[in-house]
Coordinates of N, CA and C in Angstrom, one line a residue:
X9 N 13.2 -11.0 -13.0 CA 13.6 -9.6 -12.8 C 12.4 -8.8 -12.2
X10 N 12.7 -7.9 -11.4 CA 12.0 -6.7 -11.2 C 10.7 -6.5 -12.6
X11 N 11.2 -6.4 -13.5 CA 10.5 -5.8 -14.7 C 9.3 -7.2 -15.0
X12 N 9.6 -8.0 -14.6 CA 8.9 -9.5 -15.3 C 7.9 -10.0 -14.3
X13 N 8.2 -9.3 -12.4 CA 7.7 -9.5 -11.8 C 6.1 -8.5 -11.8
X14 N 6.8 -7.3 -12.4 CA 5.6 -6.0 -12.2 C 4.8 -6.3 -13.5
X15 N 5.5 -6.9 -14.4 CA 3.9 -7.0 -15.6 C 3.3 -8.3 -15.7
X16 N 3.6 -9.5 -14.2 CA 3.0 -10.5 -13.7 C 1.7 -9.9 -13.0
X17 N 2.4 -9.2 -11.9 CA 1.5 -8.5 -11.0 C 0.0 -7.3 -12.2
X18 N 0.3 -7.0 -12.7 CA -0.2 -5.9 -13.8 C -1.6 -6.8 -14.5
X19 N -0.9 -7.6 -15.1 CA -1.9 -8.9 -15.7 C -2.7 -9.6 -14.8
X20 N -2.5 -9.9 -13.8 CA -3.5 -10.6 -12.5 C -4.5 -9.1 -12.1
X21 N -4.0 -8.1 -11.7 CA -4.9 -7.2 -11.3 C -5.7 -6.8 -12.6
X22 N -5.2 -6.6 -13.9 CA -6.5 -6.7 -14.7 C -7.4 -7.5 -15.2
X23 N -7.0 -9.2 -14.7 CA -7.7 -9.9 -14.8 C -8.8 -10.4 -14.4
X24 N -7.8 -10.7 -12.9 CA -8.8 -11.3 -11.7 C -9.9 -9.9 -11.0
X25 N -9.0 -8.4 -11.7 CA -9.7 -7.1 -10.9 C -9.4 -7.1 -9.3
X26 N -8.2 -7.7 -8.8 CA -8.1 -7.3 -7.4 C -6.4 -8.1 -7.2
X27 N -5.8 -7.7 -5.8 CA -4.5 -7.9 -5.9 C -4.1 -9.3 -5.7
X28 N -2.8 -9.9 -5.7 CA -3.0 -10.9 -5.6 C -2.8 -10.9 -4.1
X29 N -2.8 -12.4 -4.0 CA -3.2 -13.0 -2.3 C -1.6 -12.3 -1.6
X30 N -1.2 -12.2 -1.7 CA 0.4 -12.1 -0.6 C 1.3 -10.5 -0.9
X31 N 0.1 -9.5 -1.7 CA 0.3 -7.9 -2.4 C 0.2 -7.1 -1.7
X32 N 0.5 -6.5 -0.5 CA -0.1 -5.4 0.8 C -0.7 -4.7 -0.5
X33 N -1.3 -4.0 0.1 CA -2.0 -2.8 -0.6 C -1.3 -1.2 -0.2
X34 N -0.4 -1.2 0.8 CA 0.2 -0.5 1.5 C 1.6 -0.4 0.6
X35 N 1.9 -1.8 0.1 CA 3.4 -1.4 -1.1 C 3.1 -1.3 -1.9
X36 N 2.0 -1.4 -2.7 CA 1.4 -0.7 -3.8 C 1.0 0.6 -3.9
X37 N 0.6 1.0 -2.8 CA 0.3 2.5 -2.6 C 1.8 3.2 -2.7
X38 N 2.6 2.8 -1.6 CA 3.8 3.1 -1.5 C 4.6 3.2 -3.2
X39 N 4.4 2.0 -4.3 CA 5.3 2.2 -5.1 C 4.1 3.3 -6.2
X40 N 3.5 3.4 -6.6 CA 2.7 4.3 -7.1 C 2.7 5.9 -6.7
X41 N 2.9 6.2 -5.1 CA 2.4 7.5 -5.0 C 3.5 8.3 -3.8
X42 N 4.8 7.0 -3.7 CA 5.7 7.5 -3.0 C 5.3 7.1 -1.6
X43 N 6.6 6.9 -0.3 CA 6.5 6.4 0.8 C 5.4 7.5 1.4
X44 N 5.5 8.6 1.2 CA 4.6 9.6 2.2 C 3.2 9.1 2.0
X45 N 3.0 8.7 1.2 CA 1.7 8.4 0.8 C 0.8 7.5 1.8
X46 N 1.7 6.7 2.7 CA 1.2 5.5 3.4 C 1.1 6.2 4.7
X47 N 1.9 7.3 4.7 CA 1.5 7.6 6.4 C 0.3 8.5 6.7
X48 N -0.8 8.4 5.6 CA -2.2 8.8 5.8 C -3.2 8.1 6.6
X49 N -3.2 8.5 8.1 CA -3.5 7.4 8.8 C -5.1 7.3 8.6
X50 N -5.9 8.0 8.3 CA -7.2 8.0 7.3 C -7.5 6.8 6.4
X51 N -6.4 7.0 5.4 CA -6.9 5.8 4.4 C -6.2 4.9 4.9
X52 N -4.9 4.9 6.3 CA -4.4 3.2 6.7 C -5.4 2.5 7.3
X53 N -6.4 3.3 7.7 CA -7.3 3.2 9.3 C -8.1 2.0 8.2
X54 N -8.3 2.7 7.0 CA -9.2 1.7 6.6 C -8.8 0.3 5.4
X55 N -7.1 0.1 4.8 CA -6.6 -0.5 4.6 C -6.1 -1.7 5.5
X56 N -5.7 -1.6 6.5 CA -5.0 -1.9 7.7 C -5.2 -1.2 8.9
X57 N -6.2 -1.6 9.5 CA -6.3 -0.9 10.8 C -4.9 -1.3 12.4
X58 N -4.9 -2.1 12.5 CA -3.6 -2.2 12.5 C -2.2 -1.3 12.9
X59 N -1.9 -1.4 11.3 CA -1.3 -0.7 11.4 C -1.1 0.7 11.7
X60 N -2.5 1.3 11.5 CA -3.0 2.6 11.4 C -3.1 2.9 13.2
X61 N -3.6 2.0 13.8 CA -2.7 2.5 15.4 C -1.7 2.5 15.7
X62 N -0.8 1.8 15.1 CA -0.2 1.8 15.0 C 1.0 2.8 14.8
X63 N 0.7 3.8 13.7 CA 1.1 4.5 13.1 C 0.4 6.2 13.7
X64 N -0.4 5.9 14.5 CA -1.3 6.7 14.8 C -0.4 7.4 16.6
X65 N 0.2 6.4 16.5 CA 0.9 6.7 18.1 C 2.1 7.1 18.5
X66 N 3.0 7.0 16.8 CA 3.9 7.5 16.6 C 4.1 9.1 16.3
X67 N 4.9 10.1 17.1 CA 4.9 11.1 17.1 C 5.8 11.3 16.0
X68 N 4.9 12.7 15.5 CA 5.0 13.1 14.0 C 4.4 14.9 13.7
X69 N 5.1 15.7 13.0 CA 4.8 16.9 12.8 C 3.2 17.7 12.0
X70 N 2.8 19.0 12.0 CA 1.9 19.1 11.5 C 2.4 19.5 9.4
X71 N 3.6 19.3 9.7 CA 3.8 20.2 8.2 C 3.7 19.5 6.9

C-alpha cells in the first residue's frame, strides 16, 4: 500500500540520510509542499536543470 510504501521510503532517508536511487526530488517536493511548489524555477534550476528550461520557457503569469 501507499501507507507501507511512504514509511519504506521514510526509514531509508533516515538511514542512508539521502533519497533513494529512483526518488525525484521534484515528487518529493511536490508531495510535501504541494504541486506549486515545483514550478520555482530557482530551486528547479538547481535540482534538475533540465527541467528548469524547460519549465522556464513555458508561458506563465506574474501572480
Amino acid at each position: 500500500t501507499l501507507k507501507a510504501f511512504g514509511s519504506l521510503v521514510a526509514l531509508y532517508i533516515r538511514f542512508v540520510e539521502a533519497l533513494p536511487p529512483r526518488l525525484s526530488p521534484v515528487f518529493l517536493e511536490a508531495i510535501l509542499h504541494g504541486t506549486t511548489a515545483v514550478h520555482d524555477v530557482d530551486w528547479l534550476s538547481v535540482v534538475s536543470p533540465t527541467a528548469a528550461q524547460l519549465l522556464a520557457a513555458w508561458p506563465h503569469s506574474d501572480d
